[in-house]
mmCIF file of C-alpha atoms in Angstrom:
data_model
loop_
_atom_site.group_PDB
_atom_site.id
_atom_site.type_symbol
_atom_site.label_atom_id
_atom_site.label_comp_id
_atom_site.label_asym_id
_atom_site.label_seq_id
_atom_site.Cartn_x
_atom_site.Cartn_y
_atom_site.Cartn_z
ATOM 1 C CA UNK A 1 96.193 64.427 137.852
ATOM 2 C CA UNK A 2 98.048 65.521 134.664
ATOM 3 C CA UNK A 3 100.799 68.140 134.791
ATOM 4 C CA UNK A 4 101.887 70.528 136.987
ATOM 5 C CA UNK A 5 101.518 73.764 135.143
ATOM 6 C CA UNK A 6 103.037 77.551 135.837
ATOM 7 C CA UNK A 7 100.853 80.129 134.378
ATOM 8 C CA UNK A 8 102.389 83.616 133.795
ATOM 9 C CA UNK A 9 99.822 85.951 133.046
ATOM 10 C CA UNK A 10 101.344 90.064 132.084
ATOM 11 C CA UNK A 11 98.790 92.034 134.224
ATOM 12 C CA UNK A 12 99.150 95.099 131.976
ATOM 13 C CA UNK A 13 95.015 95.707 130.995
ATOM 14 C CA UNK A 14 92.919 92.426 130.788
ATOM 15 C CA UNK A 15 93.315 90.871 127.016
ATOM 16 C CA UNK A 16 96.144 88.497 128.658
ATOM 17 C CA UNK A 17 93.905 87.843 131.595
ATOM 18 C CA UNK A 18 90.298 87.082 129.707
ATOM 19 C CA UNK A 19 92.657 84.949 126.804
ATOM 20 C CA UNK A 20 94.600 83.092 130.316
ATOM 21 C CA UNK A 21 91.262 82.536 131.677
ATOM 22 C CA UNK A 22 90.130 80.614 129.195
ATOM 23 C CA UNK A 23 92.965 78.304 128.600
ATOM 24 C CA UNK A 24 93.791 78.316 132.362
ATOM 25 C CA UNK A 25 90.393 76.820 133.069
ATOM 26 C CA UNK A 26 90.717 74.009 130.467
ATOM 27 C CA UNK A 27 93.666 72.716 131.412
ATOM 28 C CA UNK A 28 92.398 72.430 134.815
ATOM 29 C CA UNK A 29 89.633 69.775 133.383
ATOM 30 C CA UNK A 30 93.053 67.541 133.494
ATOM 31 C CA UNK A 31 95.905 69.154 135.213
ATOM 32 C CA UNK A 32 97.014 71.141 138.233
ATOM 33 C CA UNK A 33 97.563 75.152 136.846
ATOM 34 C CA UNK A 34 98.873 77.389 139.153
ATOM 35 C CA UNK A 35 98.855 80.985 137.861
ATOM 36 C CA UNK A 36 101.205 84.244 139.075
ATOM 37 C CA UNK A 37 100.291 87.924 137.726
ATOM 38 C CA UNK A 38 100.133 91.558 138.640
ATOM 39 C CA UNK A 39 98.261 94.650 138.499
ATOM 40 C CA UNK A 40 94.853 94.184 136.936
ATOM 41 C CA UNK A 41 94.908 90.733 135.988
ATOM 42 C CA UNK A 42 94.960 89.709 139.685
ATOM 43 C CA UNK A 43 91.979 90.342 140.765
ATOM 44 C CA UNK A 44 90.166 89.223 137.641
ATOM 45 C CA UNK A 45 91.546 86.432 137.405
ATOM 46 C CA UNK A 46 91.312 85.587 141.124
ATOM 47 C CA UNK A 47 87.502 85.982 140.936
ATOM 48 C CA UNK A 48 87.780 83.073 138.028
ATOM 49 C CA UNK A 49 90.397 80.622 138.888
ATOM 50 C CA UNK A 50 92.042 79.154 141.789
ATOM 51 C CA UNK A 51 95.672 79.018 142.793
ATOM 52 C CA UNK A 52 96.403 82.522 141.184
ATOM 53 C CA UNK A 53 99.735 84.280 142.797
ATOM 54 C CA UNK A 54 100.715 87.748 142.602
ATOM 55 C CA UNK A 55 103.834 88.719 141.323
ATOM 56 C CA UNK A 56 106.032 92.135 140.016
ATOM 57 C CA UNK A 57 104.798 93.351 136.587
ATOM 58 C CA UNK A 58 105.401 95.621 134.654
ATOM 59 C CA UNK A 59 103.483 98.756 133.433
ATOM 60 C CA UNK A 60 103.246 101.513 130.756
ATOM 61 C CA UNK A 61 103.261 105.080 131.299
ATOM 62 C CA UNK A 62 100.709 107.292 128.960
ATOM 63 C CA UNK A 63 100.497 110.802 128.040
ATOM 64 C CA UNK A 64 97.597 111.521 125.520
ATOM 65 C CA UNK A 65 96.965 108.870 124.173
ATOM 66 C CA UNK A 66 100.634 107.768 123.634
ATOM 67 C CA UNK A 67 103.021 104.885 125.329
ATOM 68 C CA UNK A 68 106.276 107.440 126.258
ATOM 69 C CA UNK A 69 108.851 104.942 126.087
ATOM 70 C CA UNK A 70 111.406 106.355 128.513
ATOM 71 C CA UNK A 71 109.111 107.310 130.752
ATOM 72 C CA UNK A 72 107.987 103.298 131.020
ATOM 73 C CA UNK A 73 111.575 102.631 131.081
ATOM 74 C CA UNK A 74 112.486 104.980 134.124
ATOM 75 C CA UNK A 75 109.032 104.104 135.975
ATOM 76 C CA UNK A 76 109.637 100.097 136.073
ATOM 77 C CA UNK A 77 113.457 101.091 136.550
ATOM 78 C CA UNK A 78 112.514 102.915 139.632
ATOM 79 C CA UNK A 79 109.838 100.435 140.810
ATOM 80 C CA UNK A 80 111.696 97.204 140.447
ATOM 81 C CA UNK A 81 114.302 97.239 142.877
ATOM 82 C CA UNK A 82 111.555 97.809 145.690
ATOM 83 C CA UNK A 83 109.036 95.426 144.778
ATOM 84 C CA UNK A 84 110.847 92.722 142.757
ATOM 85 C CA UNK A 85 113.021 91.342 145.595
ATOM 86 C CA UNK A 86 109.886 91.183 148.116
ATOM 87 C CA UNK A 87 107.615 89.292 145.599
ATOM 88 C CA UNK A 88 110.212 87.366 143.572
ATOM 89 C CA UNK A 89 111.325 85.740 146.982
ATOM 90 C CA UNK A 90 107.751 84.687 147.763
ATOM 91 C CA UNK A 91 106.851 83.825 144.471
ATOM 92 C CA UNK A 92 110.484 81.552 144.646
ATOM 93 C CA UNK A 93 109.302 79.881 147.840
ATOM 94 C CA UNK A 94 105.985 78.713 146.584
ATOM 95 C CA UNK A 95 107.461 77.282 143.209
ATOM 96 C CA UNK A 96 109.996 75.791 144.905
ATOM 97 C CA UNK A 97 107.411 74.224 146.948
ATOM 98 C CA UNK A 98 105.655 72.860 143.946
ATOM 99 C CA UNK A 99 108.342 71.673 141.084
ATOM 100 C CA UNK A 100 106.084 72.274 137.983
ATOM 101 C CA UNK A 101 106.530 70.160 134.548
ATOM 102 C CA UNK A 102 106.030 72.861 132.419
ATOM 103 C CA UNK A 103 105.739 76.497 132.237
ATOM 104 C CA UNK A 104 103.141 78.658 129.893
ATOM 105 C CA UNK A 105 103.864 82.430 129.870
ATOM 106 C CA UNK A 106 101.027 84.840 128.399
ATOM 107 C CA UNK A 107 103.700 87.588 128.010
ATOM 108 C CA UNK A 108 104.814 87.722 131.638
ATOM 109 C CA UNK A 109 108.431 87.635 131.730
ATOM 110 C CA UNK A 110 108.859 86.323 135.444
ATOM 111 C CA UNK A 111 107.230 83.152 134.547
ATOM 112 C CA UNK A 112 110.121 82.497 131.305
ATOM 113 C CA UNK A 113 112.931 83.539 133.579
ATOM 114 C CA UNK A 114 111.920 81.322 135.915
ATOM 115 C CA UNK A 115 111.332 78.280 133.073
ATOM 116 C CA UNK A 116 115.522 79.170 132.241
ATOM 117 C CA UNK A 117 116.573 79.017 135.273
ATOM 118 C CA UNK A 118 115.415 75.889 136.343
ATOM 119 C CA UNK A 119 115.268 74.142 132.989
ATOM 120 C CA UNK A 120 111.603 73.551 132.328
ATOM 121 C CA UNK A 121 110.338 73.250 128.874
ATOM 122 C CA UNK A 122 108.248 77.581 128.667
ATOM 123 C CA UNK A 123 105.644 77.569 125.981
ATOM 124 C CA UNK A 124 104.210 81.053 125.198
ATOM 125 C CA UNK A 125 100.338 81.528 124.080
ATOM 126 C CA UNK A 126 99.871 85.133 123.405
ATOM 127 C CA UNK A 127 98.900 87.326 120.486
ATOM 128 C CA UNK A 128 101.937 89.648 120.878
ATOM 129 C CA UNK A 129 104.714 87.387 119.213
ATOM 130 C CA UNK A 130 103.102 87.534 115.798
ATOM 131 C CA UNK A 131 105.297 90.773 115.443
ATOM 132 C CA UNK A 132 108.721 88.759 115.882
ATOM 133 C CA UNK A 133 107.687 85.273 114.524
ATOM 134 C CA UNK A 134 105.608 86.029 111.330
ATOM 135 C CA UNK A 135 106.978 88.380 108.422
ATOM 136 C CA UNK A 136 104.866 91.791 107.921
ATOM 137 C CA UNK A 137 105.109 93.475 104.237
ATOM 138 C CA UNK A 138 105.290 96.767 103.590
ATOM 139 C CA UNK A 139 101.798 97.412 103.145
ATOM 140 C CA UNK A 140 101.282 96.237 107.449
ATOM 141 C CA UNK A 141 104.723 98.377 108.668
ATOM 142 C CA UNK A 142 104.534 101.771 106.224
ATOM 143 C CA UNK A 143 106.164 104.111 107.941
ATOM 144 C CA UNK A 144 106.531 103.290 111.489
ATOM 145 C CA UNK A 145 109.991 101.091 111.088
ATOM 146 C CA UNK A 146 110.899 102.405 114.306
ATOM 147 C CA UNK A 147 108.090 102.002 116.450
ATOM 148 C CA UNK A 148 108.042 98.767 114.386
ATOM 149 C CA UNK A 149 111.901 97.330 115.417
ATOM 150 C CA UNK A 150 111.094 99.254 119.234
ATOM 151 C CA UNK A 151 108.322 96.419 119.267
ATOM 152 C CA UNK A 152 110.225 93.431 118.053
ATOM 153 C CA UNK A 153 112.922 94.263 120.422
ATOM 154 C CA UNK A 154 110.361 94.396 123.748
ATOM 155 C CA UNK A 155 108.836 91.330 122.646
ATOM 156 C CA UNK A 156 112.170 89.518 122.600
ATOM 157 C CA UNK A 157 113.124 90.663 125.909
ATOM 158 C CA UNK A 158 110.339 90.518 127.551
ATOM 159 C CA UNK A 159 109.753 86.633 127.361
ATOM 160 C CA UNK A 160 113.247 84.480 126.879
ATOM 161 C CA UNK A 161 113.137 81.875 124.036
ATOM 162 C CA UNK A 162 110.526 79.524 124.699
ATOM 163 C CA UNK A 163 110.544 76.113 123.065
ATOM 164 C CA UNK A 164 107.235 76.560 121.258
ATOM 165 C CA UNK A 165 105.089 79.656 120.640
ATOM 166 C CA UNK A 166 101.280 79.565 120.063
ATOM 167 C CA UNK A 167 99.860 82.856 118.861
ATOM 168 C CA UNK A 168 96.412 83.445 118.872
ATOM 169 C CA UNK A 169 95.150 85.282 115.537
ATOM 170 C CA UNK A 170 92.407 86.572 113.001
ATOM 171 C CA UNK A 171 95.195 86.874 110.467
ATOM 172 C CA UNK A 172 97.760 84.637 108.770
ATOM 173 C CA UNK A 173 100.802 86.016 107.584
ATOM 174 C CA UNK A 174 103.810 83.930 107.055
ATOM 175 C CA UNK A 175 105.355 82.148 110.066
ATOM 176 C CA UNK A 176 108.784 83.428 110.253
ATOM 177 C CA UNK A 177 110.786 81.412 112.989
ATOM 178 C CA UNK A 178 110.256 77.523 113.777
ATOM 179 C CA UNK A 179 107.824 75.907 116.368
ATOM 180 C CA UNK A 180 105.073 78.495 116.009
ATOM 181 C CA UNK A 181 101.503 77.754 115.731
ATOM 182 C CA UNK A 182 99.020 80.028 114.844
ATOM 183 C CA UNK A 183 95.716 79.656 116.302
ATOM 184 C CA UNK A 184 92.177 81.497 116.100
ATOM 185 C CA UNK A 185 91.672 84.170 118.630
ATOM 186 C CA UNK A 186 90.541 82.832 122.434
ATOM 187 C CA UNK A 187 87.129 84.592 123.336
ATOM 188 C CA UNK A 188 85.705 84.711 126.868
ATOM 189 C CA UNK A 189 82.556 82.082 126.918
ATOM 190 C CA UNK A 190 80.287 85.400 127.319
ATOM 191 C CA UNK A 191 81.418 86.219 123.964
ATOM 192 C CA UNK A 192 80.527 83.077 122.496
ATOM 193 C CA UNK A 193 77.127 82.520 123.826
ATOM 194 C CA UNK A 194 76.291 86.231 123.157
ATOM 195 C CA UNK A 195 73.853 86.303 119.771
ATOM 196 C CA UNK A 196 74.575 89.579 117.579
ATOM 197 C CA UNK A 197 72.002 92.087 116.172
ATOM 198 C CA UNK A 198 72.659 94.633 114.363
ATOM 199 C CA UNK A 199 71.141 97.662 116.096
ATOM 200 C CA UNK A 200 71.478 101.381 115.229
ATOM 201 C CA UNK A 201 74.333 102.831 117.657
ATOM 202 C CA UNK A 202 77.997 103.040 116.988
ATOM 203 C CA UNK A 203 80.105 101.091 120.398
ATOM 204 C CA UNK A 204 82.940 103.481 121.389
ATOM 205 C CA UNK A 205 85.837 102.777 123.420
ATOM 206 C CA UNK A 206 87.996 105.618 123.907
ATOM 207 C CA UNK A 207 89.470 108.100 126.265
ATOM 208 C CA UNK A 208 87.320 111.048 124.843
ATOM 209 C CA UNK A 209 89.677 112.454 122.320
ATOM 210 C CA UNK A 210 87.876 116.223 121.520
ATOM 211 C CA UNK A 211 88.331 115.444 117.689
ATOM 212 C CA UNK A 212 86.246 112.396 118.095
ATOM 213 C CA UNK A 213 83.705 113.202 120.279
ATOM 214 C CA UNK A 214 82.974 116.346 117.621
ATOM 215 C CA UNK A 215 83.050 113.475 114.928
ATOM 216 C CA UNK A 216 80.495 110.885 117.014
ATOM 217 C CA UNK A 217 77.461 114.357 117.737
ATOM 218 C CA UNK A 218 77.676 115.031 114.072
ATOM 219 C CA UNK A 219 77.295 110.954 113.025
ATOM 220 C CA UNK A 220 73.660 109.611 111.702
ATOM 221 C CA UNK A 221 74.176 107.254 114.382
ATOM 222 C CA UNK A 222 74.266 107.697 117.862
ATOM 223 C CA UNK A 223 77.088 106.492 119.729
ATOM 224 C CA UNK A 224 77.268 104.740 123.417
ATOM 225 C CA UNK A 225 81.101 105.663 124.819
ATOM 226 C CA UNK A 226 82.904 103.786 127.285
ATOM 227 C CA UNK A 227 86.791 103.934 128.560
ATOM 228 C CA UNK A 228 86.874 107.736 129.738
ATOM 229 C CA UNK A 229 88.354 107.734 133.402
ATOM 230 C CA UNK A 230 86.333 111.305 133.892
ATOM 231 C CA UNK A 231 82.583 110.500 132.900
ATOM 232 C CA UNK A 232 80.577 113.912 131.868
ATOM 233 C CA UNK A 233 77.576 114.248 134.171
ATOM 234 C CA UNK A 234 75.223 113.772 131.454
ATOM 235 C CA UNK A 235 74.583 112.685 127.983
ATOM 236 C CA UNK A 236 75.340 114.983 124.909
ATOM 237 C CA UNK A 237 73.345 116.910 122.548
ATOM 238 C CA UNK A 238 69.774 114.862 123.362
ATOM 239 C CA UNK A 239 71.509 112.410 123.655
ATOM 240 C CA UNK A 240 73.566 111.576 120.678
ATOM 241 C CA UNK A 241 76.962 111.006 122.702
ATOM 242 C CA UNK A 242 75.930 108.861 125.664
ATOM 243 C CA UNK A 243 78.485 108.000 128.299
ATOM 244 C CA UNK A 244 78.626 104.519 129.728
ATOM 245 C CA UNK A 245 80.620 103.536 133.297
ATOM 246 C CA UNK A 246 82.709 100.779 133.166
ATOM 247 C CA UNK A 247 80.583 97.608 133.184
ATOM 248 C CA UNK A 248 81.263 94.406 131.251
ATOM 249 C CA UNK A 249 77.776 93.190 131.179
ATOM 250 C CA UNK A 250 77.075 96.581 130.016
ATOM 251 C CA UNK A 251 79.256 96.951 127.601
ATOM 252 C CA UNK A 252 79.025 93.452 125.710
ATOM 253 C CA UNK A 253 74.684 93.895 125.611
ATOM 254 C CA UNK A 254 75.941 97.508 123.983
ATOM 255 C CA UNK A 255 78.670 95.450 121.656
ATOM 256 C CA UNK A 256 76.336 92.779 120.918
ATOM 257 C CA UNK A 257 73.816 95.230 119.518
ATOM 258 C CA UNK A 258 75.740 97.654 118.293
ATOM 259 C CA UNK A 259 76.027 98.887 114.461
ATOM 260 C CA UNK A 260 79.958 98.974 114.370
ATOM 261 C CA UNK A 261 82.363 99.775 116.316
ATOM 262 C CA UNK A 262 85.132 102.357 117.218
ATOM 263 C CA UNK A 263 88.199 101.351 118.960
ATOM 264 C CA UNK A 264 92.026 101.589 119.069
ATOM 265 C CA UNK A 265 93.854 98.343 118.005
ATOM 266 C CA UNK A 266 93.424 96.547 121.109
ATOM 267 C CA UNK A 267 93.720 92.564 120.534
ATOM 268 C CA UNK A 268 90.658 91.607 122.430
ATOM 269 C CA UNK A 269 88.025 94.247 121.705
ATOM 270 C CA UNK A 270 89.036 93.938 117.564
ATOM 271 C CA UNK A 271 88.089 90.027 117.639
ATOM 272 C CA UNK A 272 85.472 90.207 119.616
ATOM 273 C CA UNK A 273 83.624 92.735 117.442
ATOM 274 C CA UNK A 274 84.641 90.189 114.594
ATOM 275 C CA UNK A 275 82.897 87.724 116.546
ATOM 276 C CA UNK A 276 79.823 89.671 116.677
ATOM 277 C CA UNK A 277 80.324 90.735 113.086
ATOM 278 C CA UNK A 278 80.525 93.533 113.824
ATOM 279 C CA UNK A 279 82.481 96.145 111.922
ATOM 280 C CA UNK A 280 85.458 98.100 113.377
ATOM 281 C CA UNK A 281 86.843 101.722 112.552
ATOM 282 C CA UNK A 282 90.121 101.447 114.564
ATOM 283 C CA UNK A 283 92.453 104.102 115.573
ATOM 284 C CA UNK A 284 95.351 102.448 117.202
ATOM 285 C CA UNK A 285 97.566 104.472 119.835
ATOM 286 C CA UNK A 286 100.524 106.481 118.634
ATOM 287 C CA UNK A 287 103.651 104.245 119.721
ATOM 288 C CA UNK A 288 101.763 101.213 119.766
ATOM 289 C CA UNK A 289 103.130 98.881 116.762
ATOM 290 C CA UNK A 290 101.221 96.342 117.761
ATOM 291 C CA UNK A 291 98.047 98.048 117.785
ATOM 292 C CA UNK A 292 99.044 99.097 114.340
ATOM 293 C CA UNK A 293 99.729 95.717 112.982
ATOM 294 C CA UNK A 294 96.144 94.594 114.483
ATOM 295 C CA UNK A 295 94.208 97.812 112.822
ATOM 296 C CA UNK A 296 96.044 97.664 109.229
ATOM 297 C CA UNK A 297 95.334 93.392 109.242
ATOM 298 C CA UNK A 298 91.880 94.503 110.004
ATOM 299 C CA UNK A 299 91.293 96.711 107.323
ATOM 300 C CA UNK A 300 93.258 94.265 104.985
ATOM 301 C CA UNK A 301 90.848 91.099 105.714
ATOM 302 C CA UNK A 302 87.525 94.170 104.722
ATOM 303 C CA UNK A 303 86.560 94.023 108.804
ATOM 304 C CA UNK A 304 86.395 97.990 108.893
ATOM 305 C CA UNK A 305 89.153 100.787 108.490
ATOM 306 C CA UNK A 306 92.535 101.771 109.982
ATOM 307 C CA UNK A 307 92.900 105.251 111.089
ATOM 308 C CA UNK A 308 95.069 107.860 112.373
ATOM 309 C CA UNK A 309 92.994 110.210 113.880
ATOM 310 C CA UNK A 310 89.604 110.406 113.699
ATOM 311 C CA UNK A 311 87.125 113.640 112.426
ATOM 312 C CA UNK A 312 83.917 113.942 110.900
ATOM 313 C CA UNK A 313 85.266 112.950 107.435
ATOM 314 C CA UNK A 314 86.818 109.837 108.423
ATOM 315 C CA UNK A 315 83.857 108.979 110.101
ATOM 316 C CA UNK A 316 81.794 109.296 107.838
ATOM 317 C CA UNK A 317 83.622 107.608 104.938
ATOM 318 C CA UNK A 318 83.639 104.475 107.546
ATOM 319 C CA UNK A 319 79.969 104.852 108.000
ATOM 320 C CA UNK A 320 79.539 105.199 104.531
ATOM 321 C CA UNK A 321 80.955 101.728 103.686
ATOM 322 C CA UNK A 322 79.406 99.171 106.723
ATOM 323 C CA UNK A 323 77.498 97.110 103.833
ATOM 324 C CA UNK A 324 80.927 96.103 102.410
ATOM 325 C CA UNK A 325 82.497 95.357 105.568
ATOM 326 C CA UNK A 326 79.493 93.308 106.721
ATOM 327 C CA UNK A 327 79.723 91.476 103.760
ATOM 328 C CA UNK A 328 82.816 90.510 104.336
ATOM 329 C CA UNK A 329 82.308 89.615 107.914
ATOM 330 C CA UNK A 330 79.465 87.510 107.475
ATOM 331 C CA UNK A 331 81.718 84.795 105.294
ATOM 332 C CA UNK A 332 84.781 85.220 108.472
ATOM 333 C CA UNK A 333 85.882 82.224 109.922
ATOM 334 C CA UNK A 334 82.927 80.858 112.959
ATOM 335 C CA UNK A 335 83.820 81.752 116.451
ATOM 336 C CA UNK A 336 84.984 79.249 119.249
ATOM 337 C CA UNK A 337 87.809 77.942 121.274
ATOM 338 C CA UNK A 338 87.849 74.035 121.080
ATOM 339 C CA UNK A 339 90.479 73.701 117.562
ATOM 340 C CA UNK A 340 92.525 76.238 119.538
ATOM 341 C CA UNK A 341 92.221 75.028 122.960
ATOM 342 C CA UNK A 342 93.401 71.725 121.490
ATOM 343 C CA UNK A 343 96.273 72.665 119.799
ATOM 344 C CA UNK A 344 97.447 74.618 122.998
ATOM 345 C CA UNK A 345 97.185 71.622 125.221
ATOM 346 C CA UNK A 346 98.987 69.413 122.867
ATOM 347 C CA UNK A 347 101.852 71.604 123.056
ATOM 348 C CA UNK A 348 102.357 71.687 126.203
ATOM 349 C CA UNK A 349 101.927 68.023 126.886
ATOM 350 C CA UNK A 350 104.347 67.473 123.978
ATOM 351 C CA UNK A 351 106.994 70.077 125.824
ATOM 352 C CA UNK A 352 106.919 68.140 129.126
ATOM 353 C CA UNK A 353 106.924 64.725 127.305
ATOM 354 C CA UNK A 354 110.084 65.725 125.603
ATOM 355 C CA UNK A 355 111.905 67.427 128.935
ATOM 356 C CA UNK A 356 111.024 63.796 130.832
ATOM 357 C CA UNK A 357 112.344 62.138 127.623
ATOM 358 C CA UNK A 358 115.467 64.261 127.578
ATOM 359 C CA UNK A 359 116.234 63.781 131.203
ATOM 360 C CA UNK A 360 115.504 60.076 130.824
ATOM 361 C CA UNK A 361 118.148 59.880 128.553
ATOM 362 C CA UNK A 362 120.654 61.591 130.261
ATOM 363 C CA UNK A 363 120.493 60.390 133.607
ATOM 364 C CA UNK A 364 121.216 56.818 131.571
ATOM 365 C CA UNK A 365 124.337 58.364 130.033
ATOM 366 C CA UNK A 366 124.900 59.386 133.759
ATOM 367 C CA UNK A 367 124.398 55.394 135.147
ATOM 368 C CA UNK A 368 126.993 53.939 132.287
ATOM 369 C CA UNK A 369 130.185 52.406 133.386
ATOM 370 C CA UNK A 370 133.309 54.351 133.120
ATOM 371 C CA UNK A 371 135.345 52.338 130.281
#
């Protein structure tokens, strides 16, 4: 077989896992991928590839909507020092066990500290990077400089310098920093094979903020929701508001039919509704720069709006303009994997070709004669 490949995978929701699935699974067609992750990514993943390991990851802790910083800080703080040792030693034995060539980290920092310590070439493939390796104007950062240098900062520590980065992306700003390739965005093959129509219902994912769920009974659509831990019992006002359980083949049929959509600035769900052409009002999470980057680029491209908040007059001013955004949707780049999957694969290949050709060379410096 090809390579022996380590595949980090950050467990934190499931954008990293459905984006490691797919690049994961064609590697395999030609080399041997062993994965490690955490939290929800493990099982997922599990169900979809082989060889997956679990490892210490770590998490964010909410309040309303909102990342609270310290609070993540002092919860993965508190957690590390009684799971890291346990599943660090076990994850040490099994690599150890299995020297790989190269390592690819999807924003799981276990994975890169591993590629340091043992000198193997780390490429990352993730979407997160594009803050730190592409320049953002004004117009992208506005006011949130702090939540915007709190988000550079994570990124940098939470993956050490790889050799190459590969960022998957439905916008192009300028690369910043060398060795970074920007690719389109990774969709799950569901996604790909699924055929749009444009229905008459607004897609909602959201944790049933009061403000928009008064917005969504008052719409001239009606609106399918999905993402609220506590379900109501039944649907709202004759069913205007309907509330959907969590359900992937549920919710892409409702995506794939749907009118637009309303989301935060989550990665995955903002290019798969691009996909679909579908367009997007987005209302990315206080704290969360890099839902903020994803919402403004959205708006920028003509995909749909960025919002704050959402009420009935925001709303409705996004309802009011879905011809335009279609429009613009309907001349986006196609959807698919293979120019991406391709470019991702020759990276790596070219990382481990270089390491062998590096240590080559030096253990030949090592067999020359003493003069």
């Amino acid at each position: 077989m090809g390579l022996r490949i380590l595949y980090g995978v950050n467990g934190e929701g499931l954008g990293h896992a459905t984006r490691s699935q797919v690049v994961a699974g064609a590697l395999l067609e030609r080399h041997d991928v062993r994965v490690v992750t955490s939290g929800g990514a493990l099982a997922y993943l599990r169900e979809r590839l082989p060889d997956v390991e679990e490892v210490f990851g770590p998490s964010f802790a909410m309040e309303n909507g909102e990342i609270r910083r310290w609070a993540t800080v002092r919860h993965n703080l508190a957690t590390a020092p009684r799971e890291l040792p346990v599943t660090v030693r076990h994850w040490l034995e099994v690599v150890d066990a299995w020297r790989p060539d190269v390592v690819v980290t999807d924003f799981e920092p276990l994975a890169g500290l591993y590629a340091r310590s043992a000198h193997v070439p780390l490429v990352s493939v993730d979407n997160i990077h594009m803050i730190d390796r592409c320049r953002h104007d004004d117009g992208i950062v506005g006011d949130e400089h702090a939540d915007f240098a709190i988000a550079r900062a994570v990124t940098r520590a939470m993956v050490p310098t790889a050799g190459d980065y590969v960022i998957t992306t439905f916008f192009r700003p300028p690369v910043l920093r060398g060795r970074t390739r920007l690719v389109e965005p990774l969709l799950r093959p569901e996604v790909l094979a699924a055929a749009p129509e444009r229905g008459d219902h607004l897609l909602v994912y959201s944790g049933g903020e009061p403000e928009l769920l008064a917005a969504l009974r008052d719409a001239p659509l009606p609106s399918r929701v999905y993402g609220m831990r506590d379900l109501p019992e039944a649907a709202e006002d004759g069913g205007r508001v309907t509330f959907r359980p969590r359900s992937e083949a549920g919710f892409l049929e409702d995506l794939r039919t749907a009118r637009a959509v309303v989301t935060g600035g989550g990665f995955s769900l903002l290019c798969e509704a691009i996909a679909l052409r579908k367009p997007v009002l987005s209302v990315p999470l206080h704290g969360q720069f890099e839902q903020t980057m994803n919402g403004r680029y959205l708006e920028r491209a003509g995909y749909g709006r960025c919002a704050g908040t959402v009420d009935g007059e925001a709303l409705g001013g996004f309802l009011g303009d879905l011809a335009r955004f279609e429009s613009a949707l309907d001349v986006a780049p196609p959807p698919g994997n293979d120019a991406a999957l391709r470019t991702i694969e020759d990276v790596v290949c070219a990382a481990a070709a270089d390491s062998r050709a590096e240590r080559r060379a030096l253990r030949r410096v090592a067999r020359r004669p003493v003069a």
